[in-house]
Amino acid sequence: MSNVLIVGETKNGELKKISKELSTAGRKIADALGGKVIALVIDDKSDAISGELKAVGADVIVNAKASEFNPEGFANIVSAVAKAKSATIILMPHTPQGKDYSPRVAIKCNAGIIADTVGLSVDGGKVVGKKPIYSGKAYGNFKLTSDVQIFTVRPNSQEVIEKAGEGVVEASSEGFGDVKVKTISTDASGGSKVQLTEASIIVSGGRGIKGPENWPILQDLADTLGAALGASRATVDAGWIPHSHQVGQTGKTVSPNCYIACGISGAIQHLAGMGSSKYIVAINKDGDAPIFKVATYGVVADLFEVVPALTAEFKKVLG
Ligand SMILES: Cc1cc2nc3c(=O)[nH]c(=O)nc-3n(C[C@H](O)[C@H](O)[C@H](O)COP(=O)(O)OP(=O)(O)OC[C@H]3O[C@@H](n4cnc5c(N)ncnc54)[C@H](O)[C@@H]3O)c2cc1C
């Protein structure tokens, strides 16, 4: 029997979708291995928001309190709860926050860790983590040999499936403990209206947009679809848009349902950041552009004609 601890994530007092994705993934693993799903939410408002996890498989919901993120403090709480609940499998979000403190949890739990998984399955009593390798050119399947196993999971890579767990709610008295890391100040990134790494649709622009004055053409499509605005490194390096929008090897890794690449050639370093998107739509006037090799739908045309036409049609359909 293996209890699965899933570590939720919040923003501005709301539960992020990745928390439900982890709970669903945890439920499948616990059903296969015969354990319970323990969901941990660390937030001042955890009592009010964590109950949502019952509907997506959580058997026990542990509410811990924290008024701000602290990587050392969060790692102390997660590892203490994992030990108290005899959790041998820990699923954490592969978000900037999760990436920050999951290695600390691994050290505290003497666990192995597989980061950035996009698929989880069970084989021979062990969890198998599927993750992109060689900058997204291939996928590898990995098992851990350690007693405690940690997997960080890429947002949007797991479905959210309604399947009620027992949903017993518990308050945790665990706190940060004696931490050496202190937050001195926080600067908002000034990034997209919709968070890039969480978005289910991304409209992204490359050098083909010609200049920063043309972002409103893509932003209009993004706003119509409720999408986030992404960018290639060429546009970031040119100073057309802040780095917080960059997708790729040296930018953000995204996995939306739909990635609309406008005037992006599809260099391997860009594909490394968006290759696991469910549907890829490429708009490029060069029919030989590498982006078409990974595109689900390709439009060989001038983006300045296609994007406004698409926006107008979506506005008609979506009101
Ligand atoms: C170590 C390293 C790390 C890197 N990390 C990243 C990264 O994280 N993210 C990233 O994106 N890149 C990264 N790069 C850079 C990458 O190699 C490419 O240079 C970059 O992705 C190219 O950006 P682009 O597609 O916007 O520009 P280009 O390659 O110049 O492509 C522009 C495309 O626009 C098309 N186009 C032009 N006009 C129109 C039009 N009117 N309508 C439609 N299409 C049009 C062209 O046909 C062309 O295909 C990295 C490179 C290195 C060496």
CSV table of C-alpha atoms and ligand atoms in Angstrom, one decimal, residues 206-208 210 232-234 246-251 263-267 269-270 283-286 289 301-304, ligand 1:
chain,number,residue,atom,x,y,z
A,206,GLY,CA,7.8,35.5,-33.4
A,207,ARG,CA,10.0,37.7,-35.5
A,208,GLY,CA,7.3,37.4,-38.2
A,210,LYS,CA,7.9,42.6,-37.7
A,232,SER,CA,9.8,33.6,-29.2
A,233,ARG,CA,13.3,34.6,-28.0
A,234,ALA,CA,14.0,36.6,-31.1
A,246,GLN,CA,9.3,33.9,-23.6
A,247,VAL,CA,8.5,30.3,-24.4
A,248,GLY,CA,11.3,27.8,-24.9
A,249,GLN,CA,14.5,26.3,-23.6
A,250,THR,CA,15.6,29.6,-21.9
A,251,GLY,CA,12.0,30.8,-21.3
A,263,GLY,CA,5.4,34.1,-37.4
A,264,ILE,CA,7.5,31.6,-35.4
A,265,SER,CA,10.0,29.5,-37.4
A,266,GLY,CA,10.0,26.6,-34.9
A,267,ALA,CA,13.6,26.4,-33.8
A,269,GLN,CA,14.9,25.7,-28.6
A,270,HIS,CA,11.4,27.1,-29.1
A,283,ILE,CA,0.7,30.5,-39.1
A,284,ASN,CA,3.7,31.1,-41.2
A,285,LYS,CA,4.2,32.3,-44.8
A,286,ASP,CA,7.1,29.9,-45.3
A,289,ALA,CA,9.3,26.4,-41.7
A,301,ALA,CA,-0.1,32.6,-45.2
A,302,ASP,CA,0.7,36.1,-44.0
A,303,LEU,CA,-0.2,36.4,-40.3
A,304,PHE,CA,-1.3,40.0,-40.9
B,1,LIG,C1,21.0,28.4,-26.2
B,1,LIG,C2,19.9,28.9,-26.9
B,1,LIG,C3,18.7,29.0,-26.2
B,1,LIG,C4,17.5,29.5,-26.9
B,1,LIG,N1,16.3,29.6,-26.2
B,1,LIG,C5,15.2,29.9,-26.9
B,1,LIG,C6,14.0,30.0,-26.3
B,1,LIG,O1,13.8,29.7,-25.1
B,1,LIG,N2,12.9,30.3,-27.0
B,1,LIG,C7,13.0,30.6,-28.3
B,1,LIG,O2,11.9,31.0,-29.0
B,1,LIG,N3,14.2,30.6,-29.0
B,1,LIG,C8,15.3,30.3,-28.3
B,1,LIG,N4,16.5,30.3,-28.9
B,1,LIG,C9,16.6,31.0,-30.2
B,1,LIG,C10,16.1,30.1,-31.4
B,1,LIG,O3,17.2,29.3,-31.8
B,1,LIG,C11,15.6,30.9,-32.6
B,1,LIG,O4,16.6,31.8,-32.9
B,1,LIG,C12,14.3,31.7,-32.2
B,1,LIG,O5,13.4,30.8,-31.7
B,1,LIG,C13,13.8,32.2,-33.5
B,1,LIG,O6,12.7,33.0,-33.2
B,1,LIG,P1,11.5,33.3,-34.3
B,1,LIG,O7,11.0,32.0,-34.8
B,1,LIG,O8,10.6,34.3,-33.8
B,1,LIG,O9,12.4,34.0,-35.5
B,1,LIG,P2,12.8,33.4,-36.9
B,1,LIG,O10,13.5,32.2,-36.8
B,1,LIG,O11,13.4,34.6,-37.6
B,1,LIG,O12,11.4,33.1,-37.7
B,1,LIG,C14,10.5,34.1,-38.0
B,1,LIG,C15,9.4,33.4,-38.9
B,1,LIG,O13,8.4,34.3,-39.2
B,1,LIG,C16,7.9,33.9,-40.5
B,1,LIG,N5,7.3,35.1,-41.0
B,1,LIG,C17,7.9,36.3,-41.4
B,1,LIG,N6,6.9,37.2,-41.8
B,1,LIG,C18,5.7,36.6,-41.7
B,1,LIG,C19,4.4,37.0,-41.9
B,1,LIG,N7,4.1,38.2,-42.3
B,1,LIG,N8,3.4,36.1,-41.7
B,1,LIG,C20,3.7,34.8,-41.3
B,1,LIG,N9,4.9,34.4,-41.0
B,1,LIG,C21,5.9,35.3,-41.2
B,1,LIG,C22,9.2,33.5,-41.3
B,1,LIG,O14,8.8,32.7,-42.4
B,1,LIG,C23,9.9,32.8,-40.2
B,1,LIG,O15,9.6,31.4,-40.2
B,1,LIG,C24,17.6,29.9,-28.3
B,1,LIG,C25,18.9,29.7,-28.9
B,1,LIG,C26,19.9,29.3,-28.3
B,1,LIG,C27,21.3,29.1,-29.0
